[in-house]
CSV table of C-alpha atoms and ligand atoms in Angstrom, one decimal:
chain,number,residue,atom,x,y,z
A,1,UNK,CA,0.0,0.1,0.0
A,2,UNK,CA,1.3,3.4,-0.9
A,3,UNK,CA,2.4,5.6,2.0
A,4,UNK,CA,-0.3,8.1,1.1
A,5,UNK,CA,-3.0,5.5,0.9
A,6,UNK,CA,-2.0,3.9,4.2
A,7,UNK,CA,-2.0,7.3,5.7
A,8,UNK,CA,-5.5,8.0,4.6
A,9,UNK,CA,-6.6,4.7,5.9
A,10,UNK,CA,-4.8,5.5,9.1
A,11,UNK,CA,-6.5,9.0,9.4
A,12,UNK,CA,-9.9,7.2,9.2
A,13,UNK,CA,-9.1,4.8,12.0
A,14,UNK,CA,-7.1,7.5,13.8
A,15,UNK,CA,-9.9,8.8,16.0
A,16,UNK,CA,-11.0,5.3,17.1
A,17,UNK,CA,-7.4,4.3,17.8
A,18,UNK,CA,-6.8,7.5,19.8
A,19,UNK,CA,-9.7,6.5,22.1
A,20,UNK,CA,-8.3,3.1,22.4
A,21,UNK,CA,-4.9,4.5,23.3
A,22,UNK,CA,-6.4,5.7,26.5
A,23,UNK,CA,-7.6,8.8,28.3
A,24,UNK,CA,-4.1,10.4,28.6
A,25,UNK,CA,-3.7,10.7,24.8
A,26,UNK,CA,-7.2,11.7,24.2
A,27,UNK,CA,-6.9,14.5,26.8
A,28,UNK,CA,-3.7,15.6,25.3
A,29,UNK,CA,-5.1,15.8,21.9
A,30,UNK,CA,-8.1,17.7,23.1
A,31,UNK,CA,-5.8,20.1,24.8
A,32,UNK,CA,-3.8,20.8,21.7
A,33,UNK,CA,-6.5,23.1,20.5
A,34,UNK,CA,-4.9,25.7,22.7
A,35,UNK,CA,-1.5,25.5,21.2
A,36,UNK,CA,-2.7,26.6,17.8
A,37,UNK,CA,-1.7,23.3,16.2
A,38,UNK,CA,-4.1,20.6,15.0
A,39,UNK,CA,-4.8,17.7,17.3
A,40,UNK,CA,-2.6,14.9,15.9
A,41,UNK,CA,-2.3,11.2,16.3
A,42,UNK,CA,1.3,10.7,17.9
A,43,UNK,CA,3.7,8.9,15.6
A,44,UNK,CA,7.5,8.3,15.4
A,45,UNK,CA,9.7,7.4,12.5
A,46,UNK,CA,13.4,6.7,12.5
A,47,UNK,CA,16.1,5.4,10.3
A,48,UNK,CA,17.3,1.8,9.8
A,49,UNK,CA,16.3,-1.3,11.4
A,50,UNK,CA,17.7,-0.3,14.8
A,51,UNK,CA,15.1,2.5,14.6
A,52,UNK,CA,12.5,-0.1,15.6
A,53,UNK,CA,13.9,-0.6,19.1
A,54,UNK,CA,14.5,3.2,19.4
A,55,UNK,CA,10.9,3.9,18.4
A,56,UNK,CA,9.8,1.9,21.4
A,57,UNK,CA,11.6,4.2,23.7
A,58,UNK,CA,10.0,7.2,22.0
A,59,UNK,CA,6.6,5.6,22.1
A,60,UNK,CA,6.8,5.1,25.9
A,61,UNK,CA,6.8,8.9,26.1
A,62,UNK,CA,4.3,9.6,23.2
A,63,UNK,CA,1.7,7.1,24.5
A,64,UNK,CA,1.5,8.9,27.7
A,65,UNK,CA,0.8,12.3,26.1
A,66,UNK,CA,4.5,13.3,26.4
A,67,UNK,CA,6.4,15.9,24.4
A,68,UNK,CA,7.9,14.9,20.9
A,69,UNK,CA,11.1,16.6,22.1
A,70,UNK,CA,11.4,14.1,25.1
A,71,UNK,CA,10.3,11.2,22.9
A,72,UNK,CA,13.1,11.6,20.3
A,73,UNK,CA,15.7,12.1,23.1
A,74,UNK,CA,14.7,9.0,24.9
A,75,UNK,CA,14.3,7.0,21.7
A,76,UNK,CA,17.7,7.6,20.3
A,77,UNK,CA,19.4,7.1,23.7
A,78,UNK,CA,18.5,3.4,23.2
A,79,UNK,CA,20.5,3.2,20.1
A,80,UNK,CA,23.3,5.2,21.7
A,81,UNK,CA,23.4,2.7,24.6
A,82,UNK,CA,23.7,-0.4,22.2
A,83,UNK,CA,27.4,-1.1,22.2
A,84,UNK,CA,26.9,-3.6,19.4
A,85,UNK,CA,25.9,-0.9,17.1
A,86,UNK,CA,29.0,0.1,15.1
A,87,UNK,CA,27.7,3.4,13.7
A,88,UNK,CA,26.0,5.2,16.6
A,89,UNK,CA,27.3,5.9,20.2
A,90,UNK,CA,30.4,4.7,21.9
A,91,UNK,CA,30.1,1.2,20.3
A,92,UNK,CA,30.9,3.0,17.0
A,93,UNK,CA,33.9,2.5,14.8
A,94,UNK,CA,36.7,5.1,15.3
A,95,UNK,CA,38.3,7.6,13.0
A,96,UNK,CA,41.5,6.6,11.2
A,97,UNK,CA,43.6,7.4,14.3
A,98,UNK,CA,41.5,5.1,16.5
A,99,UNK,CA,39.3,7.7,18.2
A,100,UNK,CA,35.6,7.3,18.5
A,101,UNK,CA,34.0,10.8,18.0
A,102,UNK,CA,30.4,11.5,18.2
A,103,UNK,CA,28.0,13.9,16.4
A,104,UNK,CA,24.5,14.6,17.4
A,105,UNK,CA,21.7,17.2,17.0
A,106,UNK,CA,18.2,17.8,18.4
A,107,UNK,CA,15.6,20.2,17.1
A,108,UNK,CA,12.2,21.3,18.4
A,109,UNK,CA,9.4,22.3,16.1
A,110,UNK,CA,9.5,25.9,17.5
A,111,UNK,CA,13.0,26.3,16.0
A,112,UNK,CA,15.0,25.6,19.2
A,113,UNK,CA,18.0,23.4,18.5
A,114,UNK,CA,21.4,22.3,19.8
A,115,UNK,CA,24.2,20.1,18.6
A,116,UNK,CA,27.6,18.6,19.4
A,117,UNK,CA,30.3,17.3,17.1
A,118,UNK,CA,33.5,15.4,17.5
A,119,UNK,CA,32.5,14.7,21.1
A,120,UNK,CA,34.5,11.9,22.9
A,121,UNK,CA,33.9,9.8,26.0
A,122,UNK,CA,30.3,10.6,26.6
A,123,UNK,CA,27.6,7.9,26.2
A,124,UNK,CA,24.7,10.2,25.2
A,125,UNK,CA,25.7,13.0,22.8
A,126,UNK,CA,22.1,13.6,22.2
A,127,UNK,CA,21.5,14.7,25.7
A,128,UNK,CA,24.5,17.0,25.5
A,129,UNK,CA,23.1,18.4,22.4
A,130,UNK,CA,19.8,19.1,24.3
A,131,UNK,CA,21.8,20.8,27.1
A,132,UNK,CA,23.5,23.0,24.4
A,133,UNK,CA,20.1,23.9,23.2
A,134,UNK,CA,18.5,24.6,26.6
A,135,UNK,CA,21.5,25.8,28.7
A,136,UNK,CA,23.6,28.0,26.3
A,137,UNK,CA,23.0,30.8,23.8
A,138,UNK,CA,24.7,28.6,21.2
A,139,UNK,CA,23.7,25.9,18.7
A,140,UNK,CA,26.8,23.8,18.1
A,141,UNK,CA,29.7,22.9,20.4
A,142,UNK,CA,32.6,20.8,19.2
A,143,UNK,CA,35.5,18.6,20.4
A,144,UNK,CA,37.1,19.5,23.7
A,145,UNK,CA,34.8,22.4,24.3
A,146,UNK,CA,31.8,20.1,24.0
A,147,UNK,CA,33.4,17.6,26.3
A,148,UNK,CA,34.2,20.4,28.9
A,149,UNK,CA,30.6,21.7,28.7
A,150,UNK,CA,29.1,18.2,29.1
A,151,UNK,CA,31.3,17.5,32.3
A,152,UNK,CA,30.2,20.9,33.6
A,153,UNK,CA,26.6,19.9,33.2
A,154,UNK,CA,27.1,16.7,35.1
A,155,UNK,CA,27.5,14.3,32.3
A,156,UNK,CA,30.1,11.5,33.3
A,157,UNK,CA,33.0,10.4,31.3
A,158,UNK,CA,32.5,6.9,30.1
A,159,UNK,CA,34.9,4.3,31.6
A,160,UNK,CA,35.9,3.3,28.1
A,161,UNK,CA,36.2,5.3,24.9
A,162,UNK,CA,36.1,2.5,22.4
A,163,UNK,CA,34.9,-1.1,22.4
A,164,UNK,CA,37.2,-4.1,22.0
A,165,UNK,CA,35.2,-5.0,18.9
A,166,UNK,CA,35.8,-1.6,17.3
A,167,UNK,CA,39.5,-1.8,18.1
A,168,UNK,CA,39.7,-5.1,16.4
A,169,UNK,CA,38.0,-3.9,13.3
A,170,UNK,CA,40.1,-0.7,13.2
A,171,UNK,CA,43.3,-2.9,13.4
A,172,UNK,CA,41.9,-4.9,10.6
A,173,UNK,CA,41.3,-1.7,8.6
A,174,UNK,CA,44.7,-0.4,9.2
A,175,UNK,CA,46.1,-3.3,7.1
A,176,UNK,CA,44.8,-1.8,3.9
A,177,UNK,CA,43.7,1.7,5.2
A,178,UNK,CA,41.3,1.8,2.3
A,179,UNK,CA,38.5,4.4,2.7
A,180,UNK,CA,35.4,3.6,0.8
A,181,UNK,CA,32.0,3.9,2.5
A,182,UNK,CA,29.8,1.1,1.3
A,183,UNK,CA,26.1,1.4,1.1
A,184,UNK,CA,24.0,-1.1,2.9
A,185,UNK,CA,22.5,-3.7,0.5
A,186,UNK,CA,19.1,-5.4,0.3
A,187,UNK,CA,20.5,-8.4,2.2
A,188,UNK,CA,22.1,-6.3,5.0
A,189,UNK,CA,20.8,-7.4,8.3
A,190,UNK,CA,22.1,-5.3,11.1
A,191,UNK,CA,22.5,-7.2,14.4
A,192,UNK,CA,22.0,-10.6,12.9
A,193,UNK,CA,25.7,-11.0,12.1
A,194,UNK,CA,24.9,-11.3,8.3
A,195,UNK,CA,26.6,-8.4,6.8
A,196,UNK,CA,29.0,-7.7,4.0
A,197,UNK,CA,32.5,-6.9,5.1
A,198,UNK,CA,32.6,-3.2,6.3
A,199,UNK,CA,29.0,-2.6,5.5
A,200,UNK,CA,28.3,-1.0,8.8
A,201,UNK,CA,31.0,1.7,8.3
A,202,UNK,CA,28.3,4.2,8.6
A,203,UNK,CA,24.6,4.7,9.5
A,204,UNK,CA,22.9,7.2,11.7
A,205,UNK,CA,19.8,7.0,13.9
A,206,UNK,CA,17.7,10.0,12.8
A,207,UNK,CA,14.3,10.1,14.6
A,208,UNK,CA,11.3,12.4,13.9
A,209,UNK,CA,8.1,12.5,16.1
A,210,UNK,CA,4.8,14.3,16.3
A,211,UNK,CA,3.1,14.3,19.7
A,212,UNK,CA,-0.6,14.5,20.7
A,213,UNK,CA,-0.3,18.3,20.8
A,214,UNK,CA,0.7,18.4,17.2
A,215,UNK,CA,4.3,19.4,18.1
A,216,UNK,CA,7.1,18.1,16.1
A,217,UNK,CA,10.7,17.3,17.1
A,218,UNK,CA,13.7,15.4,15.8
A,219,UNK,CA,17.0,13.9,16.9
A,220,UNK,CA,20.0,12.6,15.0
A,221,UNK,CA,23.1,10.9,16.5
A,222,UNK,CA,26.0,9.0,15.0
A,223,UNK,CA,29.7,8.1,15.3
A,224,UNK,CA,29.9,9.2,11.7
A,225,UNK,CA,31.9,7.5,8.9
A,226,UNK,CA,34.2,4.8,10.1
A,227,UNK,CA,37.9,5.6,9.4
A,228,UNK,CA,37.1,9.2,8.7
A,229,UNK,CA,39.9,11.8,9.0
A,230,UNK,CA,40.4,13.1,12.5
A,231,UNK,CA,38.2,16.3,12.9
A,232,UNK,CA,35.8,15.3,10.1
A,233,UNK,CA,32.2,16.2,10.9
A,234,UNK,CA,29.3,14.9,9.0
A,235,UNK,CA,25.7,16.1,8.3
A,236,UNK,CA,24.2,14.8,11.6
A,237,UNK,CA,25.0,17.7,13.8
A,238,UNK,CA,24.5,20.3,11.2
A,239,UNK,CA,21.1,21.9,11.5
A,240,UNK,CA,19.4,22.0,8.1
A,241,UNK,CA,21.8,19.2,6.7
A,242,UNK,CA,21.2,16.1,9.0
A,243,UNK,CA,18.0,17.4,10.7
A,244,UNK,CA,15.5,20.2,10.3
A,245,UNK,CA,12.2,20.6,12.1
A,246,UNK,CA,9.4,23.2,11.6
A,247,UNK,CA,6.0,23.0,13.3
A,248,UNK,CA,4.4,24.9,10.5
A,249,UNK,CA,5.4,22.2,7.9
A,250,UNK,CA,7.1,19.1,9.0
A,251,UNK,CA,10.5,17.6,9.8
A,252,UNK,CA,13.3,15.6,8.0
A,253,UNK,CA,16.5,13.8,8.8
A,254,UNK,CA,19.1,12.0,6.9
A,255,UNK,CA,21.6,9.1,6.9
A,256,UNK,CA,24.3,8.2,4.5
A,257,UNK,CA,27.3,10.0,3.3
A,258,UNK,CA,27.1,13.3,5.1
A,259,UNK,CA,29.2,15.3,2.7
A,260,UNK,CA,26.5,14.9,0.0
A,261,UNK,CA,23.8,16.0,2.5
A,262,UNK,CA,25.7,19.0,3.7
A,263,UNK,CA,26.3,20.0,0.0
A,264,UNK,CA,22.6,20.1,-0.6
A,265,UNK,CA,21.3,21.4,2.8
A,266,UNK,CA,19.3,18.3,2.6
A,267,UNK,CA,16.9,18.2,5.5
A,268,UNK,CA,16.1,21.9,5.1
A,269,UNK,CA,15.5,21.2,1.5
A,270,UNK,CA,13.1,18.4,2.3
A,271,UNK,CA,11.1,20.6,4.7
A,272,UNK,CA,11.0,23.5,2.2
A,273,UNK,CA,9.7,21.1,-0.5
A,274,UNK,CA,6.9,20.1,1.9
A,275,UNK,CA,6.2,23.7,2.5
A,276,UNK,CA,5.6,24.1,-1.2
A,277,UNK,CA,3.0,21.4,-1.0
A,278,UNK,CA,4.9,18.2,-1.6
A,279,UNK,CA,4.1,15.0,0.5
A,280,UNK,CA,6.9,13.8,2.6
A,281,UNK,CA,7.6,11.0,0.2
A,282,UNK,CA,7.8,13.4,-2.8
A,283,UNK,CA,9.9,15.9,-0.9
A,284,UNK,CA,12.5,13.1,0.0
A,285,UNK,CA,12.4,11.9,-3.5
A,286,UNK,CA,13.2,15.3,-5.0
A,287,UNK,CA,15.9,16.0,-2.5
A,288,UNK,CA,17.7,12.7,-3.3
A,289,UNK,CA,17.2,13.1,-7.0
A,290,UNK,CA,18.6,16.7,-6.9
A,291,UNK,CA,21.8,15.2,-5.2
A,292,UNK,CA,22.2,12.6,-7.9
A,293,UNK,CA,21.5,15.0,-10.8
A,294,UNK,CA,24.3,17.2,-9.7
A,295,UNK,CA,26.7,14.2,-9.1
A,296,UNK,CA,25.6,11.4,-11.4
A,297,UNK,CA,28.7,9.3,-10.4
A,298,UNK,CA,26.9,8.7,-7.0
A,299,UNK,CA,24.7,6.2,-8.9
A,300,UNK,CA,27.7,4.0,-9.6
A,301,UNK,CA,30.0,4.2,-6.6
A,302,UNK,CA,28.0,2.7,-3.8
A,303,UNK,CA,27.2,6.0,-2.2
A,304,UNK,CA,24.1,6.0,0.0
A,305,UNK,CA,22.0,9.0,1.0
A,306,UNK,CA,18.6,8.7,2.4
A,307,UNK,CA,16.0,11.0,3.9
A,308,UNK,CA,13.0,10.3,6.1
A,309,UNK,CA,10.2,13.0,6.6
A,310,UNK,CA,7.0,13.6,8.4
A,311,UNK,CA,4.5,16.4,8.0
A,312,UNK,CA,2.4,18.2,10.5
A,313,UNK,CA,-0.6,15.9,9.5
A,314,UNK,CA,1.5,12.9,10.5
A,315,UNK,CA,2.1,11.6,6.9
A,316,UNK,CA,5.4,10.1,6.4
A,317,UNK,CA,7.8,9.2,3.6
A,318,UNK,CA,11.4,8.3,2.7
A,319,UNK,CA,13.8,8.0,-0.3
A,320,UNK,CA,17.3,6.8,-0.8
A,321,UNK,CA,19.8,6.6,-3.6
A,322,UNK,CA,20.5,2.9,-3.3
A,323,UNK,CA,18.2,0.0,-2.5
A,324,UNK,CA,18.7,-1.4,1.1
A,325,UNK,CA,17.5,1.6,3.1
A,326,UNK,CA,14.7,1.0,5.6
A,327,UNK,CA,13.0,2.9,8.3
A,328,UNK,CA,10.9,2.2,11.3
A,329,UNK,CA,7.5,3.5,12.2
A,330,UNK,CA,5.4,3.4,15.3
A,331,UNK,CA,2.0,5.0,16.0
A,332,UNK,CA,0.5,2.5,18.5
A,333,UNK,CA,-1.9,1.3,15.9
A,334,UNK,CA,-1.4,-1.1,12.9
A,335,UNK,CA,1.4,1.1,11.5
A,336,UNK,CA,4.5,-0.3,13.2
A,337,UNK,CA,7.7,-2.0,12.3
A,338,UNK,CA,10.0,-1.6,9.3
A,339,UNK,CA,9.3,-0.2,5.8
A,340,UNK,CA,11.6,-0.6,2.9
A,341,UNK,CA,12.4,2.8,1.3
A,342,UNK,CA,12.0,3.5,-2.3
A,343,UNK,CA,15.3,4.4,-4.0
A,344,UNK,CA,16.6,6.1,-7.1
A,345,UNK,CA,18.2,2.9,-8.3
A,346,UNK,CA,15.1,0.8,-7.9
A,347,UNK,CA,12.6,3.4,-9.2
B,401,LIG,N1,25.4,10.7,7.9
B,401,LIG,C1,26.5,10.1,8.7
B,401,LIG,C2,27.7,10.9,8.5
B,401,LIG,O1,28.1,11.3,7.4
B,401,LIG,C3,26.6,8.7,8.4
B,401,LIG,C4,25.5,7.9,8.1
B,401,LIG,O2,24.4,8.2,8.4
B,401,LIG,O3,25.6,6.9,7.4
B,401,LIG,O4,28.4,11.1,9.5
């Protein structure tokens, strides 16, 4: 079923499901009249198959009538905590010098945002990004300054800064020192041990949520590209590239080779396309196709870029360059689990 059609079906059963979801959500939805935003059915979407577990964390907040901002922070913290995840959090692969450096951003639908880049030794960069948003006049803190700020806010230094598995993979990589980000393929199955060589040398958890008050929020967190140059920062902590949220329109986030996303101000572009009337799916498609039109070689060199998006009505969509990208959805109803994204190379 197309995303559009399934959304329409979902809207029809939305009111009934909201009632089933319990009095808390129903009350929150009623109250949203006063926020000036339409009452919404809460929903969360996030990138890749590890997004499924993350969505459960977000849903624990949304299903109780909680804020989208709290939901996305709680949700992606689950992925950051998973030390078997080689592309998010302290379990991630290091840069070429053997250092795990983390990038993260968070944005509220009212325009508030915060981010950190090249942060080391902290388990939850997303929470530091939120502290940057809420406790400082700044948007982005990097490197040692970000770590110093985190410690000043009571975040604890992790007892380890890299996992044994990541060290082993890094030593293996040093034998060739070949740098070539590989796109996830159809058969890639994160966490099941069935993956192709260095296939998990990147992947970000990007999460977007709408709460019962009609408020949107997004979060994005990653260890970035494995074996990157020291000091390299990707799209994930760059507001407008890896993440953009606007209550007036919708929200978007990205995964894949961050340089391509930064070059196109990708997530901002997706939101602006939705502002012009495109559906989330169409907006993601146009943003990806624009990247490929400018750099046709991306079709052939395994480069992956993918966007997911949600609009203020709760419609969702995604598009990628390569097949193999999937995203997870949860709304407490019959829309939950993983969805295979359409892609340029399979369209
Ligand atoms: N976008 C991330 C980065 O470039 C990596 C990924 O999502 O695959 O750092």
